[in-house]
Tab-separated table of C-alpha atoms in Angstrom:
chain	number	residue	atom	x	y	z
A	1	MET	CA	0.000	0.000	0.000
A	2	PHE	CA	1.558	3.243	-1.231
A	3	LEU	CA	0.957	6.484	0.681
A	4	HIS	CA	1.633	9.715	-1.207
A	5	GLY	CA	2.799	13.151	-0.144
A	6	PHE	CA	1.182	16.589	0.057
A	7	PRO	CA	-0.162	18.079	-2.218
A	8	LEU	CA	0.212	15.070	-4.523
A	9	ASN	CA	-1.992	12.013	-4.971
A	10	SER	CA	-1.605	8.340	-5.827
A	11	PHE	CA	-0.381	9.207	-9.341
A	12	GLN	CA	2.980	9.704	-7.604
A	13	TRP	CA	3.466	5.926	-7.462
A	14	ARG	CA	2.697	4.996	-11.082
A	15	GLY	CA	6.317	4.088	-11.859
A	16	ALA	CA	6.629	1.902	-8.789
A	17	PHE	CA	3.353	0.176	-9.721
A	18	ASP	CA	4.704	-0.803	-13.109
A	19	ARG	CA	7.753	-2.380	-11.526
A	20	LEU	CA	6.227	-4.010	-8.448
A	21	SER	CA	2.802	-5.225	-9.580
A	22	PRO	CA	4.264	-8.600	-10.709
A	23	TYR	CA	5.272	-9.262	-7.091
A	24	ARG	CA	2.497	-7.737	-4.974
A	25	ARG	CA	-1.039	-6.500	-5.313
A	26	CYS	CA	-0.412	-2.748	-5.390
A	27	ILE	CA	-2.871	-0.305	-3.823
A	28	ALA	CA	-2.422	3.465	-3.686
A	29	PRO	CA	-5.352	5.353	-2.152
A	30	ASP	CA	-5.667	9.103	-2.423
A	31	SER	CA	-5.586	10.706	1.014
A	32	LEU	CA	-8.808	12.248	2.251
A	33	GLY	CA	-8.889	15.844	1.044
A	34	LEU	CA	-6.291	15.331	-1.683
A	35	GLY	CA	-6.392	13.889	-5.176
A	36	TYR	CA	-9.755	12.647	-6.350
A	37	THR	CA	-11.292	11.650	-3.032
A	38	GLN	CA	-14.827	12.577	-2.146
A	39	VAL	CA	-15.049	13.534	1.513
A	40	ALA	CA	-18.365	13.440	3.320
A	41	ASP	CA	-19.472	16.596	5.092
A	42	GLY	CA	-18.056	16.857	8.582
A	43	VAL	CA	-15.294	14.275	8.103
A	44	SER	CA	-11.868	15.493	9.184
A	45	VAL	CA	-8.793	15.050	6.996
A	46	THR	CA	-6.163	14.843	9.744
A	47	PRO	CA	-3.456	12.159	9.731
A	48	ALA	CA	-5.334	10.256	12.437
A	49	THR	CA	-8.432	10.129	10.232
A	50	GLN	CA	-6.321	8.997	7.283
A	51	VAL	CA	-5.281	5.982	9.375
A	52	GLN	CA	-8.908	5.173	10.099
A	53	MET	CA	-9.724	5.478	6.409
A	54	LEU	CA	-6.901	3.131	5.430
A	55	ALA	CA	-7.953	0.496	7.939
A	56	ALA	CA	-11.538	0.716	6.684
A	57	LEU	CA	-10.342	0.459	3.081
A	58	LEU	CA	-8.345	-2.686	3.832
A	59	ASP	CA	-11.369	-4.191	5.578
A	60	GLN	CA	-13.548	-3.356	2.584
A	61	LEU	CA	-11.038	-5.038	0.271
A	62	ALA	CA	-10.670	-8.023	2.629
A	63	ILE	CA	-6.923	-7.397	2.948
A	64	ARG	CA	-5.434	-8.567	6.227
A	65	ASP	CA	-1.980	-6.999	6.161
A	66	VAL	CA	0.210	-4.894	3.884
A	67	ASP	CA	3.696	-3.725	3.046
A	68	LEU	CA	3.732	0.054	3.454
A	69	VAL	CA	5.638	2.356	1.094
A	70	ALA	CA	5.366	6.041	1.953
A	71	ASN	CA	6.620	9.546	1.229
A	72	ASP	CA	6.296	12.988	2.866
A	73	SER	CA	3.090	13.362	4.932
A	74	GLY	CA	2.225	9.830	3.811
A	75	GLY	CA	5.241	8.745	5.841
A	76	ALA	CA	3.698	10.273	8.948
A	77	VAL	CA	0.479	8.385	8.225
A	78	ALA	CA	2.479	5.190	7.715
A	79	GLN	CA	4.128	5.580	11.117
A	80	LEU	CA	0.761	6.206	12.756
A	81	PHE	CA	-0.714	3.177	11.003
A	82	LEU	CA	2.225	1.055	12.177
A	83	THR	CA	1.748	2.125	15.797
A	84	ARG	CA	-2.031	1.645	15.774
A	85	HIS	CA	-2.247	-1.489	13.632
A	86	PRO	CA	1.117	-3.240	14.059
A	87	ASP	CA	-0.407	-6.627	13.258
A	88	ARG	CA	-1.503	-5.373	9.834
A	89	VAL	CA	1.958	-4.295	8.623
A	90	ARG	CA	4.448	-6.761	7.119
A	91	SER	CA	7.148	-4.205	6.286
A	92	VAL	CA	7.613	-0.464	5.931
A	93	LEU	CA	9.663	1.391	3.320
A	94	LEU	CA	9.961	5.067	4.213
A	95	THR	CA	11.269	7.905	2.071
A	96	ASN	CA	11.751	11.553	3.070
A	97	CYS	CA	8.998	12.238	5.583
A	98	ASP	CA	8.015	13.602	8.979
A	99	VAL	CA	9.455	12.179	12.185
A	100	GLU	CA	8.260	12.837	15.716
A	101	ASN	CA	10.993	15.336	16.602
A	102	ASN	CA	10.550	17.270	13.330
A	103	CYS	CA	6.820	17.378	12.684
A	104	PRO	CA	5.751	19.592	11.137
A	105	PRO	CA	9.141	20.723	9.790
A	106	PRO	CA	9.902	24.462	9.791
A	107	ALA	CA	9.446	24.758	6.022
A	108	VAL	CA	5.806	23.706	6.332
A	109	ILE	CA	4.865	26.203	9.064
A	110	PRO	CA	4.119	29.046	6.582
A	111	VAL	CA	1.886	26.685	4.590
A	112	ILE	CA	-0.071	25.812	7.708
A	113	GLY	CA	-0.356	29.485	8.622
A	114	LEU	CA	-1.800	30.399	5.225
A	115	ALA	CA	-4.133	27.399	5.328
A	116	LYS	CA	-5.514	28.499	8.691
A	117	GLN	CA	-6.417	31.785	7.022
A	118	GLY	CA	-8.021	29.929	4.112
A	119	ARG	CA	-5.397	31.288	1.704
A	120	PHE	CA	-3.002	28.438	0.860
A	121	ALA	CA	-4.935	26.834	-2.010
A	122	ASP	CA	-5.665	30.201	-3.644
A	123	GLU	CA	-2.256	31.803	-3.152
A	124	TRP	CA	0.060	28.828	-3.797
A	125	LEU	CA	-1.690	26.087	-5.752
A	126	ALA	CA	-4.035	28.029	-8.043
A	127	PRO	CA	-1.213	30.131	-9.565
A	128	TRP	CA	0.769	26.956	-10.288
A	129	VAL	CA	-2.206	25.457	-12.108
A	130	ALA	CA	-2.597	28.639	-14.141
A	131	ASP	CA	1.120	28.987	-14.963
A	132	LYS	CA	2.971	25.699	-15.425
A	133	ASN	CA	6.317	27.459	-15.867
A	134	LEU	CA	5.820	29.064	-12.466
A	135	ALA	CA	4.995	25.629	-11.068
A	136	ARG	CA	8.300	24.311	-12.403
A	137	SER	CA	10.311	27.291	-11.159
A	138	ASP	CA	12.292	27.647	-7.935
A	139	LYS	CA	9.184	29.269	-6.421
A	140	GLY	CA	6.898	26.420	-7.469
A	141	LEU	CA	6.121	22.828	-6.679
A	142	GLY	CA	8.735	21.605	-9.148
A	143	GLY	CA	11.706	23.651	-8.038
A	144	MET	CA	11.004	23.156	-4.357
A	145	THR	CA	10.315	19.429	-4.303
A	146	PHE	CA	11.408	17.738	-7.556
A	147	THR	CA	14.976	16.847	-8.470
A	148	TYR	CA	14.345	17.504	-12.170
A	149	PRO	CA	11.569	20.121	-12.300
A	150	ASP	CA	12.057	20.646	-16.039
A	151	ARG	CA	10.752	17.103	-16.557
A	152	LEU	CA	7.507	17.822	-14.696
A	153	ALA	CA	4.911	17.713	-17.452
A	154	ASP	CA	1.965	20.116	-17.643
A	155	GLU	CA	-0.361	17.121	-17.505
A	156	THR	CA	1.274	15.886	-14.302
A	157	ILE	CA	0.889	19.259	-12.621
A	158	ASP	CA	-2.779	19.270	-13.605
A	159	MET	CA	-3.243	15.716	-12.356
A	160	TYR	CA	-1.967	16.707	-8.933
A	161	LEU	CA	-3.232	20.218	-8.411
A	162	THR	CA	-6.330	20.875	-10.509
A	163	PRO	CA	-8.720	18.854	-8.290
A	164	LEU	CA	-7.474	20.733	-5.217
A	165	VAL	CA	-8.580	24.120	-6.520
A	166	GLU	CA	-11.534	23.253	-8.765
A	167	SER	CA	-14.189	24.523	-6.306
A	168	PRO	CA	-14.475	26.446	-3.040
A	169	GLN	CA	-15.251	23.167	-1.290
A	170	ARG	CA	-12.109	21.474	-2.595
A	171	LYS	CA	-9.986	24.498	-1.705
A	172	ALA	CA	-11.372	24.321	1.825
A	173	LEU	CA	-10.449	20.624	2.059
A	174	THR	CA	-6.957	21.347	0.760
A	175	ASN	CA	-6.501	24.009	3.408
A	176	ALA	CA	-7.937	21.677	6.041
A	177	TYR	CA	-5.404	18.982	5.128
A	178	ALA	CA	-2.559	21.449	5.703
A	179	VAL	CA	-4.058	22.651	8.989
A	180	GLY	CA	-4.261	19.013	10.122
A	181	LEU	CA	-0.470	18.722	9.965
A	182	ALA	CA	-0.260	20.646	13.265
A	183	PRO	CA	-0.045	20.210	16.160
A	184	ASN	CA	2.444	17.366	15.798
A	185	PRO	CA	0.404	14.291	14.750
A	186	LEU	CA	3.361	12.022	15.607
A	187	ALA	CA	3.624	13.154	19.227
A	188	GLY	CA	4.137	10.137	21.465
A	189	THR	CA	4.889	7.656	18.688
A	190	GLU	CA	8.589	7.062	19.370
A	191	PRO	CA	8.112	4.554	22.245
A	192	LEU	CA	5.682	2.584	20.089
A	193	LEU	CA	7.961	2.644	17.061
A	194	ARG	CA	10.783	1.338	19.236
A	195	GLN	CA	8.628	-1.715	19.973
A	196	SER	CA	7.993	-2.480	16.315
A	197	GLN	CA	8.876	-5.951	15.066
A	198	VAL	CA	8.406	-4.958	11.426
A	199	PRO	CA	11.324	-4.956	8.959
A	200	ALA	CA	12.005	-1.427	7.756
A	201	ARG	CA	14.138	0.280	5.136
A	202	ILE	CA	14.742	3.988	4.563
A	203	ILE	CA	15.527	5.737	1.256
A	204	TRP	CA	16.451	9.393	1.608
A	205	GLY	CA	17.073	12.136	-0.910
A	206	THR	CA	19.979	14.335	0.157
A	207	GLY	CA	18.784	17.372	-1.817
A	208	ASP	CA	15.565	17.736	0.189
A	209	THR	CA	15.199	21.185	1.757
A	210	ILE	CA	12.165	20.252	3.861
A	211	PHE	CA	13.204	17.125	5.773
A	212	SER	CA	16.750	16.870	7.079
A	213	GLN	CA	19.332	14.117	6.897
A	214	ALA	CA	18.986	13.798	10.671
A	215	ASP	CA	15.404	12.623	10.137
A	216	ALA	CA	16.624	9.589	8.209
A	217	ALA	CA	19.099	8.788	10.998
A	218	TYR	CA	16.281	9.132	13.542
A	219	LEU	CA	14.135	6.571	11.760
A	220	ASP	CA	17.062	4.189	11.370
A	221	LYS	CA	17.847	4.439	15.077
A	222	THR	CA	14.249	4.314	16.281
A	223	LEU	CA	12.936	1.370	14.250
A	224	PRO	CA	14.617	-1.678	15.837
A	225	HIS	CA	14.429	-3.807	12.689
A	226	SER	CA	15.652	-1.108	10.320
A	227	ARG	CA	17.843	-2.386	7.516
A	228	GLY	CA	19.582	0.942	7.153
A	229	VAL	CA	19.392	4.050	5.026
A	230	ARG	CA	20.060	4.373	1.304
A	231	ARG	CA	20.799	7.985	0.414
A	232	ILE	CA	20.097	9.314	-3.092
A	233	ASP	CA	22.559	12.090	-3.820
A	234	GLY	CA	20.859	15.381	-4.669
A	235	ALA	CA	17.339	13.950	-4.772
A	236	LYS	CA	14.548	16.190	-3.502
A	237	LEU	CA	11.405	15.403	-1.529
A	238	PHE	CA	9.285	13.815	-4.259
A	239	PHE	CA	12.083	11.703	-5.722
A	240	PRO	CA	10.038	8.444	-5.511
A	241	GLU	CA	8.204	9.609	-8.629
A	242	GLU	CA	11.480	10.356	-10.415
A	243	PHE	CA	13.442	7.282	-9.286
A	244	PRO	CA	10.922	4.409	-9.392
A	245	ASP	CA	13.682	1.908	-10.120
A	246	VAL	CA	15.253	2.697	-6.756
A	247	VAL	CA	11.931	2.331	-4.951
A	248	ALA	CA	11.249	-0.982	-6.675
A	249	GLU	CA	14.740	-2.298	-6.027
A	250	GLU	CA	14.589	-1.518	-2.313
A	251	ALA	CA	11.024	-2.797	-1.969
A	252	ARG	CA	11.866	-6.118	-3.566
A	253	ARG	CA	14.914	-6.497	-1.360
A	254	LEU	CA	12.859	-5.701	1.732
A	255	TRP	CA	10.097	-8.103	0.663
A	256	GLY	CA	12.490	-10.839	-0.335
A	257	VAL	CA	11.058	-11.247	-3.855
């Protein structure tokens, strides 16, 4: 089960799907409030609710347990899922993501502040949808979070961002997702993670300006069955989309297939 980052959706994992579907049934849900989900009135879109949604989805699909692969805020959800449903996780492959002592990271605080004012979707995402070159620039989604922003196609930007700004209701959900990233949703998880019996592997992009190299070391030290950290030189936050061969290689090694 693949858990995407913010403000992306499950399209992030298409390359990994192509490479791993011969070995596992691959599932990549869109997080509540992101992508193409339809959220019922009054339902929160916090990380804790995402965990509840995932458990309900697995029940609906009659899936007992899963291998988790996660990135960015999806990594926070993966850690929460592991602590709350440890018997449903066979392994966890984490890429650049939140950790308890850096959640939310400083770079995300301005996003949360704008979202609380109801301004994030309109002031950040909508301009990127309207101007794809801006989206690929150093001030856009591409330059900030992709290793090769020039390769970020217009259609990919639309796939990720257009549904988040297509109506006032969707903009409100997008802002609500960002607001849900604080206060720290991972508070108190470290003791539970230290009890985990699940094999884990960490892949970390060294060019990420949002999550630090110390976060990778934290996960490696905290998860008792960690199989170490593989660092991808210069790779930024959303590198799993750009380096699906690396994700597939590490997943297969972790799964033993």
